[in-house]
Amino acid sequence: MQRERITDHIFVFRSDLYAQVTAGLVLTADGAVLIDTLLYPEETLRIRRYIEQGLKSRVRFVINTHYHADHSTGSCFFPEAEVVAHQRCRQLLKERGHESLRRMQATGGDFDAVHVVLPTRTFEDTMLLELGGCRFELRHSPGHSPDSITCCVDDDTLFAADTLMPVPYFVDGNLEQLADSLRALVAEEYEHLVQGHGEVILRGEAPAKISSDLDYLQRLHEGVRSGLQRGDEDIEERLSLSDCGKSFDQLQGIIEQLHRQNIQSLVNELLAETPARHNRRVEGSNLWMQKQLT
């Protein structure tokens, strides 16, 4: 696990074990706020030891940016903290979290000590949280998943969660909603943009990054629609990642898989508009993650 200090009181942790997923830590005078946890317990427990032993603090709040296991699994390791999330996150964890965890536990012993924690403080559109002189503005940001949120700290550091990834990913969400959420980020200026996976984006890099993501979504949509109109049976092979303006050299080699799943998800969505042609179905991103763990 890598630790990066991006301001005097804000840290980012990046997993070495799973897809460079990130978690954030904000240290305040009255305790710490953890923004997401990491998938594997050993890494989340290392974060806890660093906070308690290294920083001599304790976690007062855990913010779940969405219900996916790679961001929420470690909430159970902070039993004294209040868990904050979008109201849909609580609903989705309640409906899907236990079965998802059961499948993960079946892959081995790493998750035996994990249990699902439902958020106790939820919101619908926006929420303001304050602790120790720090402000946390939470905002609904759907697209990657229906419950996704962003968290802005002190007006200049944005934890964008999976609204921002090295490649946009909407298999469990909606392409148009994700594009709208990305456009909402363009209107603001932040010193740091923390992606849900991968490297921290600095102020000067943000406009180009967001523009690239929007371009990817547009190219992807146009490519899939054109392929269906031509009757292509192998759109996943013909519409490469580079055709959509992205590269392969990120996220520990899984970015091509994410791209292919985006294509299949969009194919199914567009075919559903003409159901007489096909009736196919794609599983959501949690199922993909579970397959990677087996």
PDB file of C-alpha atoms in Angstrom:
ATOM      1  CA  MET A   1       0.000   0.000   0.000  1.00  0.00           C
ATOM      2  CA  GLN A   2       1.253   3.467  -0.905  1.00  0.00           C
ATOM      3  CA  ARG A   3       0.673   6.555   1.250  1.00  0.00           C
ATOM      4  CA  GLU A   4       0.760  10.075  -0.168  1.00  0.00           C
ATOM      5  CA  ARG A   5       0.430  13.271   1.840  1.00  0.00           C
ATOM      6  CA  ILE A   6      -1.191  15.834  -0.457  1.00  0.00           C
ATOM      7  CA  THR A   7      -1.679  18.640   2.123  1.00  0.00           C
ATOM      8  CA  ASP A   8      -0.595  19.082   5.716  1.00  0.00           C
ATOM      9  CA  HIS A   9      -3.691  17.203   6.938  1.00  0.00           C
ATOM     10  CA  ILE A  10      -4.930  15.162   3.946  1.00  0.00           C
ATOM     11  CA  PHE A  11      -3.544  11.764   2.965  1.00  0.00           C
ATOM     12  CA  VAL A  12      -4.305   9.341   0.143  1.00  0.00           C
ATOM     13  CA  PHE A  13      -3.753   5.579   0.420  1.00  0.00           C
ATOM     14  CA  ARG A  14      -3.442   3.536  -2.771  1.00  0.00           C
ATOM     15  CA  SER A  15      -3.775  -0.240  -2.776  1.00  0.00           C
ATOM     16  CA  ASP A  16      -1.016  -2.481  -4.086  1.00  0.00           C
ATOM     17  CA  LEU A  17      -3.330  -5.486  -3.939  1.00  0.00           C
ATOM     18  CA  TYR A  18      -6.388  -4.436  -5.935  1.00  0.00           C
ATOM     19  CA  ALA A  19      -6.653  -2.104  -8.954  1.00  0.00           C
ATOM     20  CA  GLN A  20      -4.902   0.849  -7.260  1.00  0.00           C
ATOM     21  CA  VAL A  21      -8.122   1.628  -5.397  1.00  0.00           C
ATOM     22  CA  THR A  22      -7.791   4.679  -3.150  1.00  0.00           C
ATOM     23  CA  ALA A  23      -8.919   5.782   0.292  1.00  0.00           C
ATOM     24  CA  GLY A  24      -8.565   9.239   1.803  1.00  0.00           C
ATOM     25  CA  LEU A  25      -7.785  10.447   5.306  1.00  0.00           C
ATOM     26  CA  VAL A  26      -8.461  13.928   6.654  1.00  0.00           C
ATOM     27  CA  LEU A  27      -6.895  14.664  10.019  1.00  0.00           C
ATOM     28  CA  THR A  28      -8.688  17.295  12.113  1.00  0.00           C
ATOM     29  CA  ALA A  29      -8.294  18.683  15.609  1.00  0.00           C
ATOM     30  CA  ASP A  30     -11.238  16.560  16.763  1.00  0.00           C
ATOM     31  CA  GLY A  31     -10.374  13.282  15.067  1.00  0.00           C
ATOM     32  CA  ALA A  32     -10.075  11.792  11.604  1.00  0.00           C
ATOM     33  CA  VAL A  33     -12.431  11.330   8.670  1.00  0.00           C
ATOM     34  CA  LEU A  34     -11.828   8.350   6.409  1.00  0.00           C
ATOM     35  CA  ILE A  35     -13.139   8.625   2.865  1.00  0.00           C
ATOM     36  CA  ASP A  36     -13.624   5.038   1.687  1.00  0.00           C
ATOM     37  CA  THR A  37     -11.653   1.998   2.787  1.00  0.00           C
ATOM     38  CA  LEU A  38      -9.612  -0.480   0.777  1.00  0.00           C
ATOM     39  CA  LEU A  39     -10.796  -3.888  -0.360  1.00  0.00           C
ATOM     40  CA  TYR A  40      -8.431  -6.193   1.510  1.00  0.00           C
ATOM     41  CA  PRO A  41      -8.605  -6.124   5.301  1.00  0.00           C
ATOM     42  CA  GLU A  42      -4.835  -6.162   5.744  1.00  0.00           C
ATOM     43  CA  GLU A  43      -4.496  -2.813   3.981  1.00  0.00           C
ATOM     44  CA  THR A  44      -7.403  -1.156   5.780  1.00  0.00           C
ATOM     45  CA  LEU A  45      -6.034  -2.371   9.113  1.00  0.00           C
ATOM     46  CA  ARG A  46      -2.672  -0.827   8.224  1.00  0.00           C
ATOM     47  CA  ILE A  47      -4.486   2.482   7.696  1.00  0.00           C
ATOM     48  CA  ARG A  48      -6.113   2.136  11.102  1.00  0.00           C
ATOM     49  CA  ARG A  49      -2.769   1.442  12.789  1.00  0.00           C
ATOM     50  CA  TYR A  50      -1.231   4.457  11.067  1.00  0.00           C
ATOM     51  CA  ILE A  51      -4.045   6.718  12.288  1.00  0.00           C
ATOM     52  CA  GLU A  52      -4.078   5.428  15.851  1.00  0.00           C
ATOM     53  CA  GLN A  53      -0.388   4.730  16.439  1.00  0.00           C
ATOM     54  CA  GLY A  54       1.344   7.048  13.982  1.00  0.00           C
ATOM     55  CA  LEU A  55      -0.963  10.062  14.106  1.00  0.00           C
ATOM     56  CA  LYS A  56      -2.369   9.487  17.621  1.00  0.00           C
ATOM     57  CA  SER A  57      -5.907  10.049  16.408  1.00  0.00           C
ATOM     58  CA  ARG A  58      -9.084   8.046  15.855  1.00  0.00           C
ATOM     59  CA  VAL A  59     -11.623   7.823  13.056  1.00  0.00           C
ATOM     60  CA  ARG A  60     -14.812   9.708  13.850  1.00  0.00           C
ATOM     61  CA  PHE A  61     -16.513   9.306  10.463  1.00  0.00           C
ATOM     62  CA  VAL A  62     -16.207   6.851   7.570  1.00  0.00           C
ATOM     63  CA  ILE A  63     -17.636   8.156   4.300  1.00  0.00           C
ATOM     64  CA  ASN A  64     -18.705   5.493   1.805  1.00  0.00           C
ATOM     65  CA  THR A  65     -18.604   7.086  -1.651  1.00  0.00           C
ATOM     66  CA  HIS A  66     -20.623   4.140  -3.000  1.00  0.00           C
ATOM     67  CA  TYR A  67     -21.551   0.599  -2.059  1.00  0.00           C
ATOM     68  CA  HIS A  68     -19.016  -1.352  -4.155  1.00  0.00           C
ATOM     69  CA  ALA A  69     -16.964  -3.665  -1.991  1.00  0.00           C
ATOM     70  CA  ASP A  70     -13.579  -2.252  -2.969  1.00  0.00           C
ATOM     71  CA  HIS A  71     -14.623   1.039  -1.335  1.00  0.00           C
ATOM     72  CA  SER A  72     -16.806  -0.081   1.570  1.00  0.00           C
ATOM     73  CA  THR A  73     -15.538  -3.459   2.838  1.00  0.00           C
ATOM     74  CA  GLY A  74     -13.338  -1.996   5.569  1.00  0.00           C
ATOM     75  CA  SER A  75     -16.025   0.047   7.310  1.00  0.00           C
ATOM     76  CA  CYS A  76     -16.427  -2.722   9.866  1.00  0.00           C
ATOM     77  CA  PHE A  77     -12.906  -2.121  11.176  1.00  0.00           C
ATOM     78  CA  PHE A  78     -13.944   1.256  12.604  1.00  0.00           C
ATOM     79  CA  PRO A  79     -16.806   0.273  14.946  1.00  0.00           C
ATOM     80  CA  GLU A  80     -16.719   3.557  16.870  1.00  0.00           C
ATOM     81  CA  ALA A  81     -17.080   5.668  13.729  1.00  0.00           C
ATOM     82  CA  GLU A  82     -20.309   6.882  12.189  1.00  0.00           C
ATOM     83  CA  VAL A  83     -20.716   5.762   8.574  1.00  0.00           C
ATOM     84  CA  VAL A  84     -22.003   8.403   6.151  1.00  0.00           C
ATOM     85  CA  ALA A  85     -23.265   7.768   2.610  1.00  0.00           C
ATOM     86  CA  HIS A  86     -25.951   8.448   0.054  1.00  0.00           C
ATOM     87  CA  GLN A  87     -29.323   6.930   0.942  1.00  0.00           C
ATOM     88  CA  ARG A  88     -29.084   4.631  -2.097  1.00  0.00           C
ATOM     89  CA  CYS A  89     -25.770   3.314  -0.747  1.00  0.00           C
ATOM     90  CA  ARG A  90     -27.485   2.115   2.413  1.00  0.00           C
ATOM     91  CA  GLN A  91     -30.247   0.535   0.340  1.00  0.00           C
ATOM     92  CA  LEU A  92     -27.833  -1.218  -2.034  1.00  0.00           C
ATOM     93  CA  LEU A  93     -25.613  -2.483   0.774  1.00  0.00           C
ATOM     94  CA  LYS A  94     -28.696  -3.889   2.473  1.00  0.00           C
ATOM     95  CA  GLU A  95     -29.958  -5.527  -0.721  1.00  0.00           C
ATOM     96  CA  ARG A  96     -26.679  -6.735  -2.235  1.00  0.00           C
ATOM     97  CA  GLY A  97     -23.889  -6.347   0.292  1.00  0.00           C
ATOM     98  CA  HIS A  98     -24.401  -9.566   2.235  1.00  0.00           C
ATOM     99  CA  GLU A  99     -24.494 -11.769  -0.869  1.00  0.00           C
ATOM    100  CA  SER A 100     -21.474  -9.980  -2.313  1.00  0.00           C
ATOM    101  CA  LEU A 101     -19.551 -10.558   0.920  1.00  0.00           C
ATOM    102  CA  ARG A 102     -20.588 -14.212   1.011  1.00  0.00           C
ATOM    103  CA  ARG A 103     -19.101 -14.725  -2.446  1.00  0.00           C
ATOM    104  CA  MET A 104     -15.909 -12.940  -1.452  1.00  0.00           C
ATOM    105  CA  GLN A 105     -15.564 -15.040   1.693  1.00  0.00           C
ATOM    106  CA  ALA A 106     -15.934 -18.177  -0.395  1.00  0.00           C
ATOM    107  CA  THR A 107     -12.704 -17.272  -2.213  1.00  0.00           C
ATOM    108  CA  GLY A 108     -10.560 -17.634   0.912  1.00  0.00           C
ATOM    109  CA  GLY A 109      -9.945 -16.493   4.470  1.00  0.00           C
ATOM    110  CA  ASP A 110      -9.009 -12.859   3.821  1.00  0.00           C
ATOM    111  CA  PHE A 111     -12.587 -11.683   4.353  1.00  0.00           C
ATOM    112  CA  ASP A 112     -13.650 -13.919   7.257  1.00  0.00           C
ATOM    113  CA  ALA A 113     -13.515 -11.044   9.754  1.00  0.00           C
ATOM    114  CA  VAL A 114     -15.530  -8.708   7.532  1.00  0.00           C
ATOM    115  CA  HIS A 115     -19.193  -7.883   8.019  1.00  0.00           C
ATOM    116  CA  VAL A 116     -21.465  -5.451   6.208  1.00  0.00           C
ATOM    117  CA  VAL A 117     -21.975  -2.098   7.924  1.00  0.00           C
ATOM    118  CA  LEU A 118     -24.977  -0.033   6.892  1.00  0.00           C
ATOM    119  CA  PRO A 119     -24.515   3.756   6.910  1.00  0.00           C
ATOM    120  CA  THR A 120     -26.271   5.463   9.796  1.00  0.00           C
ATOM    121  CA  ARG A 121     -26.277   8.993   8.365  1.00  0.00           C
ATOM    122  CA  THR A 122     -27.531   9.396   4.804  1.00  0.00           C
ATOM    123  CA  PHE A 123     -28.592  12.135   2.400  1.00  0.00           C
ATOM    124  CA  GLU A 124     -30.217  12.535  -1.019  1.00  0.00           C
ATOM    125  CA  ASP A 125     -28.611  15.418  -2.951  1.00  0.00           C
ATOM    126  CA  THR A 126     -26.030  17.230  -0.828  1.00  0.00           C
ATOM    127  CA  MET A 127     -24.804  17.204   2.740  1.00  0.00           C
ATOM    128  CA  LEU A 128     -22.391  19.329   4.768  1.00  0.00           C
ATOM    129  CA  LEU A 129     -20.308  17.633   7.456  1.00  0.00           C
ATOM    130  CA  GLU A 130     -18.005  19.573   9.766  1.00  0.00           C
ATOM    131  CA  LEU A 131     -15.373  18.302  12.175  1.00  0.00           C
ATOM    132  CA  GLY A 132     -12.457  20.005  13.882  1.00  0.00           C
ATOM    133  CA  GLY A 133     -12.566  23.068  11.667  1.00  0.00           C
ATOM    134  CA  CYS A 134     -12.731  21.076   8.402  1.00  0.00           C
ATOM    135  CA  ARG A 135     -15.676  21.147   6.018  1.00  0.00           C
ATOM    136  CA  PHE A 136     -16.801  18.164   3.967  1.00  0.00           C
ATOM    137  CA  GLU A 137     -19.303  18.837   1.198  1.00  0.00           C
ATOM    138  CA  LEU A 138     -20.887  15.615  -0.057  1.00  0.00           C
ATOM    139  CA  ARG A 139     -22.694  15.639  -3.383  1.00  0.00           C
ATOM    140  CA  HIS A 140     -24.595  12.974  -5.319  1.00  0.00           C
ATOM    141  CA  SER A 141     -22.634  12.098  -8.470  1.00  0.00           C
ATOM    142  CA  PRO A 142     -24.382   9.165 -10.201  1.00  0.00           C
ATOM    143  CA  GLY A 143     -23.145   7.366 -13.289  1.00  0.00           C
ATOM    144  CA  HIS A 144     -20.508   4.911 -12.116  1.00  0.00           C
ATOM    145  CA  SER A 145     -23.188   3.575  -9.807  1.00  0.00           C
ATOM    146  CA  PRO A 146     -26.586   4.992  -8.789  1.00  0.00           C
ATOM    147  CA  ASP A 147     -25.367   5.915  -5.295  1.00  0.00           C
ATOM    148  CA  SER A 148     -21.976   7.458  -6.139  1.00  0.00           C
ATOM    149  CA  ILE A 149     -20.991  10.666  -4.377  1.00  0.00           C
ATOM    150  CA  THR A 150     -18.054  13.054  -4.318  1.00  0.00           C
ATOM    151  CA  CYS A 151     -16.537  14.652  -1.220  1.00  0.00           C
ATOM    152  CA  CYS A 152     -14.993  18.118  -1.330  1.00  0.00           C
ATOM    153  CA  VAL A 153     -12.697  18.939   1.597  1.00  0.00           C
ATOM    154  CA  ASP A 154     -12.126  22.599   2.549  1.00  0.00           C
ATOM    155  CA  ASP A 155     -13.210  23.758  -0.928  1.00  0.00           C
ATOM    156  CA  ASP A 156      -9.982  22.748  -2.680  1.00  0.00           C
ATOM    157  CA  THR A 157      -9.491  18.959  -2.492  1.00  0.00           C
ATOM    158  CA  LEU A 158     -12.058  16.758  -4.182  1.00  0.00           C
ATOM    159  CA  PHE A 159     -12.363  13.059  -3.529  1.00  0.00           C
ATOM    160  CA  ALA A 160     -14.155  12.219  -6.760  1.00  0.00           C
ATOM    161  CA  ALA A 161     -14.303   8.466  -6.053  1.00  0.00           C
ATOM    162  CA  ASP A 162     -15.168   6.383  -9.116  1.00  0.00           C
ATOM    163  CA  THR A 163     -16.717   9.319 -10.936  1.00  0.00           C
ATOM    164  CA  LEU A 164     -13.065   9.744 -11.924  1.00  0.00           C
ATOM    165  CA  MET A 165     -11.028   6.711 -12.938  1.00  0.00           C
ATOM    166  CA  PRO A 166      -8.258   6.185 -15.511  1.00  0.00           C
ATOM    167  CA  VAL A 167     -11.072   5.024 -17.786  1.00  0.00           C
ATOM    168  CA  PRO A 168     -14.736   5.940 -17.104  1.00  0.00           C
ATOM    169  CA  TYR A 169     -16.652   2.849 -15.960  1.00  0.00           C
ATOM    170  CA  PHE A 170     -20.449   2.703 -15.922  1.00  0.00           C
ATOM    171  CA  VAL A 171     -21.383  -0.997 -15.983  1.00  0.00           C
ATOM    172  CA  ASP A 172     -23.321  -0.664 -12.722  1.00  0.00           C
ATOM    173  CA  GLY A 173     -24.594   2.791 -13.620  1.00  0.00           C
ATOM    174  CA  ASN A 174     -25.399   4.879 -16.666  1.00  0.00           C
ATOM    175  CA  LEU A 175     -23.228   6.504 -19.350  1.00  0.00           C
ATOM    176  CA  GLU A 176     -25.301   9.699 -19.662  1.00  0.00           C
ATOM    177  CA  GLN A 177     -25.447  10.212 -15.895  1.00  0.00           C
ATOM    178  CA  LEU A 178     -21.684   9.716 -15.656  1.00  0.00           C
ATOM    179  CA  ALA A 179     -21.127  12.280 -18.415  1.00  0.00           C
ATOM    180  CA  ASP A 180     -23.346  14.764 -16.550  1.00  0.00           C
ATOM    181  CA  SER A 181     -21.437  14.151 -13.313  1.00  0.00           C
ATOM    182  CA  LEU A 182     -18.124  14.710 -15.107  1.00  0.00           C
ATOM    183  CA  ARG A 183     -19.392  17.951 -16.636  1.00  0.00           C
ATOM    184  CA  ALA A 184     -20.328  19.162 -13.163  1.00  0.00           C
ATOM    185  CA  LEU A 185     -16.657  18.863 -12.168  1.00  0.00           C
ATOM    186  CA  VAL A 186     -15.542  21.161 -14.991  1.00  0.00           C
ATOM    187  CA  ALA A 187     -17.218  24.180 -13.396  1.00  0.00           C
ATOM    188  CA  GLU A 188     -15.080  23.977 -10.248  1.00  0.00           C
ATOM    189  CA  GLU A 189     -11.344  24.366  -9.633  1.00  0.00           C
ATOM    190  CA  TYR A 190      -9.585  22.116  -7.136  1.00  0.00           C
ATOM    191  CA  GLU A 191      -5.981  21.889  -6.056  1.00  0.00           C
ATOM    192  CA  HIS A 192      -6.236  18.108  -5.990  1.00  0.00           C
ATOM    193  CA  LEU A 193      -8.633  15.627  -7.576  1.00  0.00           C
ATOM    194  CA  VAL A 194      -8.433  12.179  -6.003  1.00  0.00           C
ATOM    195  CA  GLN A 195      -9.606   9.417  -8.310  1.00  0.00           C
ATOM    196  CA  GLY A 196     -11.275   6.288  -6.994  1.00  0.00           C
ATOM    197  CA  HIS A 197      -8.435   4.335  -8.602  1.00  0.00           C
ATOM    198  CA  GLY A 198      -5.024   5.528  -9.717  1.00  0.00           C
ATOM    199  CA  GLU A 199      -2.991   8.689  -9.316  1.00  0.00           C
ATOM    200  CA  VAL A 200      -3.995  12.019  -7.786  1.00  0.00           C
ATOM    201  CA  ILE A 201      -4.749  14.673 -10.410  1.00  0.00           C
ATOM    202  CA  LEU A 202      -3.389  18.181  -9.854  1.00  0.00           C
ATOM    203  CA  ARG A 203      -5.144  21.451 -10.729  1.00  0.00           C
ATOM    204  CA  GLY A 204      -3.377  21.960 -14.057  1.00  0.00           C
ATOM    205  CA  GLU A 205      -4.102  18.405 -15.185  1.00  0.00           C
ATOM    206  CA  ALA A 206      -7.806  18.352 -14.311  1.00  0.00           C
ATOM    207  CA  PRO A 207      -9.356  20.047 -17.390  1.00  0.00           C
ATOM    208  CA  ALA A 208      -7.523  17.760 -19.815  1.00  0.00           C
ATOM    209  CA  LYS A 209      -8.374  14.669 -17.771  1.00  0.00           C
ATOM    210  CA  ILE A 210     -12.095  15.440 -17.588  1.00  0.00           C
ATOM    211  CA  SER A 211     -12.174  16.395 -21.271  1.00  0.00           C
ATOM    212  CA  SER A 212     -10.492  13.094 -22.130  1.00  0.00           C
ATOM    213  CA  ASP A 213     -13.081  11.155 -20.125  1.00  0.00           C
ATOM    214  CA  LEU A 214     -15.980  12.925 -21.822  1.00  0.00           C
ATOM    215  CA  ASP A 215     -14.374  12.308 -25.204  1.00  0.00           C
ATOM    216  CA  TYR A 216     -14.016   8.616 -24.362  1.00  0.00           C
ATOM    217  CA  LEU A 217     -17.696   8.320 -23.479  1.00  0.00           C
ATOM    218  CA  GLN A 218     -18.752  10.075 -26.674  1.00  0.00           C
ATOM    219  CA  ARG A 219     -16.478   7.961 -28.890  1.00  0.00           C
ATOM    220  CA  LEU A 220     -17.614   4.813 -27.148  1.00  0.00           C
ATOM    221  CA  HIS A 221     -21.291   5.640 -27.597  1.00  0.00           C
ATOM    222  CA  GLU A 222     -20.821   6.550 -31.265  1.00  0.00           C
ATOM    223  CA  GLY A 223     -18.698   3.467 -31.939  1.00  0.00           C
ATOM    224  CA  VAL A 224     -21.130   1.030 -30.342  1.00  0.00           C
ATOM    225  CA  ARG A 225     -24.159   2.601 -32.028  1.00  0.00           C
ATOM    226  CA  SER A 226     -22.439   2.550 -35.421  1.00  0.00           C
ATOM    227  CA  GLY A 227     -21.378  -1.057 -34.930  1.00  0.00           C
ATOM    228  CA  LEU A 228     -24.919  -2.126 -34.109  1.00  0.00           C
ATOM    229  CA  GLN A 229     -26.268  -0.305 -37.130  1.00  0.00           C
ATOM    230  CA  ARG A 230     -23.773  -2.187 -39.321  1.00  0.00           C
ATOM    231  CA  GLY A 231     -24.735  -5.446 -37.670  1.00  0.00           C
ATOM    232  CA  ASP A 232     -21.238  -6.127 -36.300  1.00  0.00           C
ATOM    233  CA  GLU A 233     -21.060  -9.260 -34.161  1.00  0.00           C
ATOM    234  CA  ASP A 234     -17.659  -8.442 -32.670  1.00  0.00           C
ATOM    235  CA  ILE A 235     -17.896  -4.824 -31.537  1.00  0.00           C
ATOM    236  CA  GLU A 236     -15.698  -5.583 -28.528  1.00  0.00           C
ATOM    237  CA  GLU A 237     -12.870  -6.609 -30.870  1.00  0.00           C
ATOM    238  CA  ARG A 238     -13.329  -3.795 -33.383  1.00  0.00           C
ATOM    239  CA  LEU A 239     -13.745  -0.884 -30.958  1.00  0.00           C
ATOM    240  CA  SER A 240     -10.408  -0.747 -29.177  1.00  0.00           C
ATOM    241  CA  LEU A 241      -9.461   1.311 -26.158  1.00  0.00           C
ATOM    242  CA  SER A 242      -7.189   3.468 -28.320  1.00  0.00           C
ATOM    243  CA  ASP A 243     -10.072   4.089 -30.740  1.00  0.00           C
ATOM    244  CA  CYS A 244     -11.792   5.788 -27.817  1.00  0.00           C
ATOM    245  CA  GLY A 245      -8.740   7.833 -26.856  1.00  0.00           C
ATOM    246  CA  LYS A 246      -7.432   5.890 -23.859  1.00  0.00           C
ATOM    247  CA  SER A 247      -4.252   3.873 -23.210  1.00  0.00           C
ATOM    248  CA  PHE A 248      -3.600   0.475 -21.687  1.00  0.00           C
ATOM    249  CA  ASP A 249      -0.797   1.278 -19.240  1.00  0.00           C
ATOM    250  CA  GLN A 250      -2.829   1.885 -16.081  1.00  0.00           C
ATOM    251  CA  LEU A 251      -4.645   0.028 -13.274  1.00  0.00           C
ATOM    252  CA  GLN A 252      -2.382  -3.000 -13.186  1.00  0.00           C
ATOM    253  CA  GLY A 253      -3.411  -4.213 -16.626  1.00  0.00           C
ATOM    254  CA  ILE A 254      -7.185  -4.428 -16.081  1.00  0.00           C
ATOM    255  CA  ILE A 255      -8.158  -1.288 -17.976  1.00  0.00           C
ATOM    256  CA  GLU A 256      -8.815  -3.260 -21.177  1.00  0.00           C
ATOM    257  CA  GLN A 257     -11.264  -5.466 -19.273  1.00  0.00           C
ATOM    258  CA  LEU A 258     -13.098  -2.407 -17.972  1.00  0.00           C
ATOM    259  CA  HIS A 259     -13.334  -1.026 -21.508  1.00  0.00           C
ATOM    260  CA  ARG A 260     -14.732  -4.298 -22.858  1.00  0.00           C
ATOM    261  CA  GLN A 261     -17.309  -4.419 -20.092  1.00  0.00           C
ATOM    262  CA  ASN A 262     -18.329  -0.853 -20.897  1.00  0.00           C
ATOM    263  CA  ILE A 263     -18.897  -1.912 -24.501  1.00  0.00           C
ATOM    264  CA  GLN A 264     -20.975  -4.922 -23.522  1.00  0.00           C
ATOM    265  CA  SER A 265     -23.034  -2.876 -21.089  1.00  0.00           C
ATOM    266  CA  LEU A 266     -23.744  -0.237 -23.725  1.00  0.00           C
ATOM    267  CA  VAL A 267     -24.528  -2.880 -26.340  1.00  0.00           C
ATOM    268  CA  ASN A 268     -27.124  -4.369 -24.019  1.00  0.00           C
ATOM    269  CA  GLU A 269     -28.577  -0.971 -23.225  1.00  0.00           C
ATOM    270  CA  LEU A 270     -28.946  -0.011 -26.889  1.00  0.00           C
ATOM    271  CA  LEU A 271     -30.291  -3.428 -27.860  1.00  0.00           C
ATOM    272  CA  ALA A 272     -32.875  -3.113 -25.122  1.00  0.00           C
ATOM    273  CA  GLU A 273     -34.305  -0.210 -27.093  1.00  0.00           C
ATOM    274  CA  THR A 274     -35.099  -2.773 -29.836  1.00  0.00           C
ATOM    275  CA  PRO A 275     -35.702  -5.948 -27.784  1.00  0.00           C
ATOM    276  CA  ALA A 276     -36.863  -7.990 -30.765  1.00  0.00           C
ATOM    277  CA  ARG A 277     -33.278  -8.112 -32.039  1.00  0.00           C
ATOM    278  CA  HIS A 278     -31.640  -9.574 -28.969  1.00  0.00           C
ATOM    279  CA  ASN A 279     -32.194 -10.277 -25.328  1.00  0.00           C
ATOM    280  CA  ARG A 280     -28.819 -10.267 -23.614  1.00  0.00           C
ATOM    281  CA  ARG A 281     -27.782  -9.222 -20.146  1.00  0.00           C
ATOM    282  CA  VAL A 282     -24.530  -8.047 -18.529  1.00  0.00           C
ATOM    283  CA  GLU A 283     -23.659  -8.470 -14.868  1.00  0.00           C
ATOM    284  CA  GLY A 284     -22.744  -5.444 -12.749  1.00  0.00           C
ATOM    285  CA  SER A 285     -19.319  -4.346 -11.605  1.00  0.00           C
ATOM    286  CA  ASN A 286     -19.487  -6.165  -8.253  1.00  0.00           C
ATOM    287  CA  LEU A 287     -19.786  -9.511 -10.055  1.00  0.00           C
ATOM    288  CA  TRP A 288     -16.806  -8.594 -12.212  1.00  0.00           C
ATOM    289  CA  MET A 289     -14.802  -7.823  -9.102  1.00  0.00           C
ATOM    290  CA  GLN A 290     -15.780 -11.118  -7.485  1.00  0.00           C
ATOM    291  CA  LYS A 291     -14.537 -13.008 -10.554  1.00  0.00           C
ATOM    292  CA  GLN A 292     -11.170 -11.285 -10.241  1.00  0.00           C
ATOM    293  CA  LEU A 293     -10.874 -12.565  -6.660  1.00  0.00           C
ATOM    294  CA  THR A 294     -11.435 -16.216  -7.606  1.00  0.00           C
TER     295      THR A 294
END
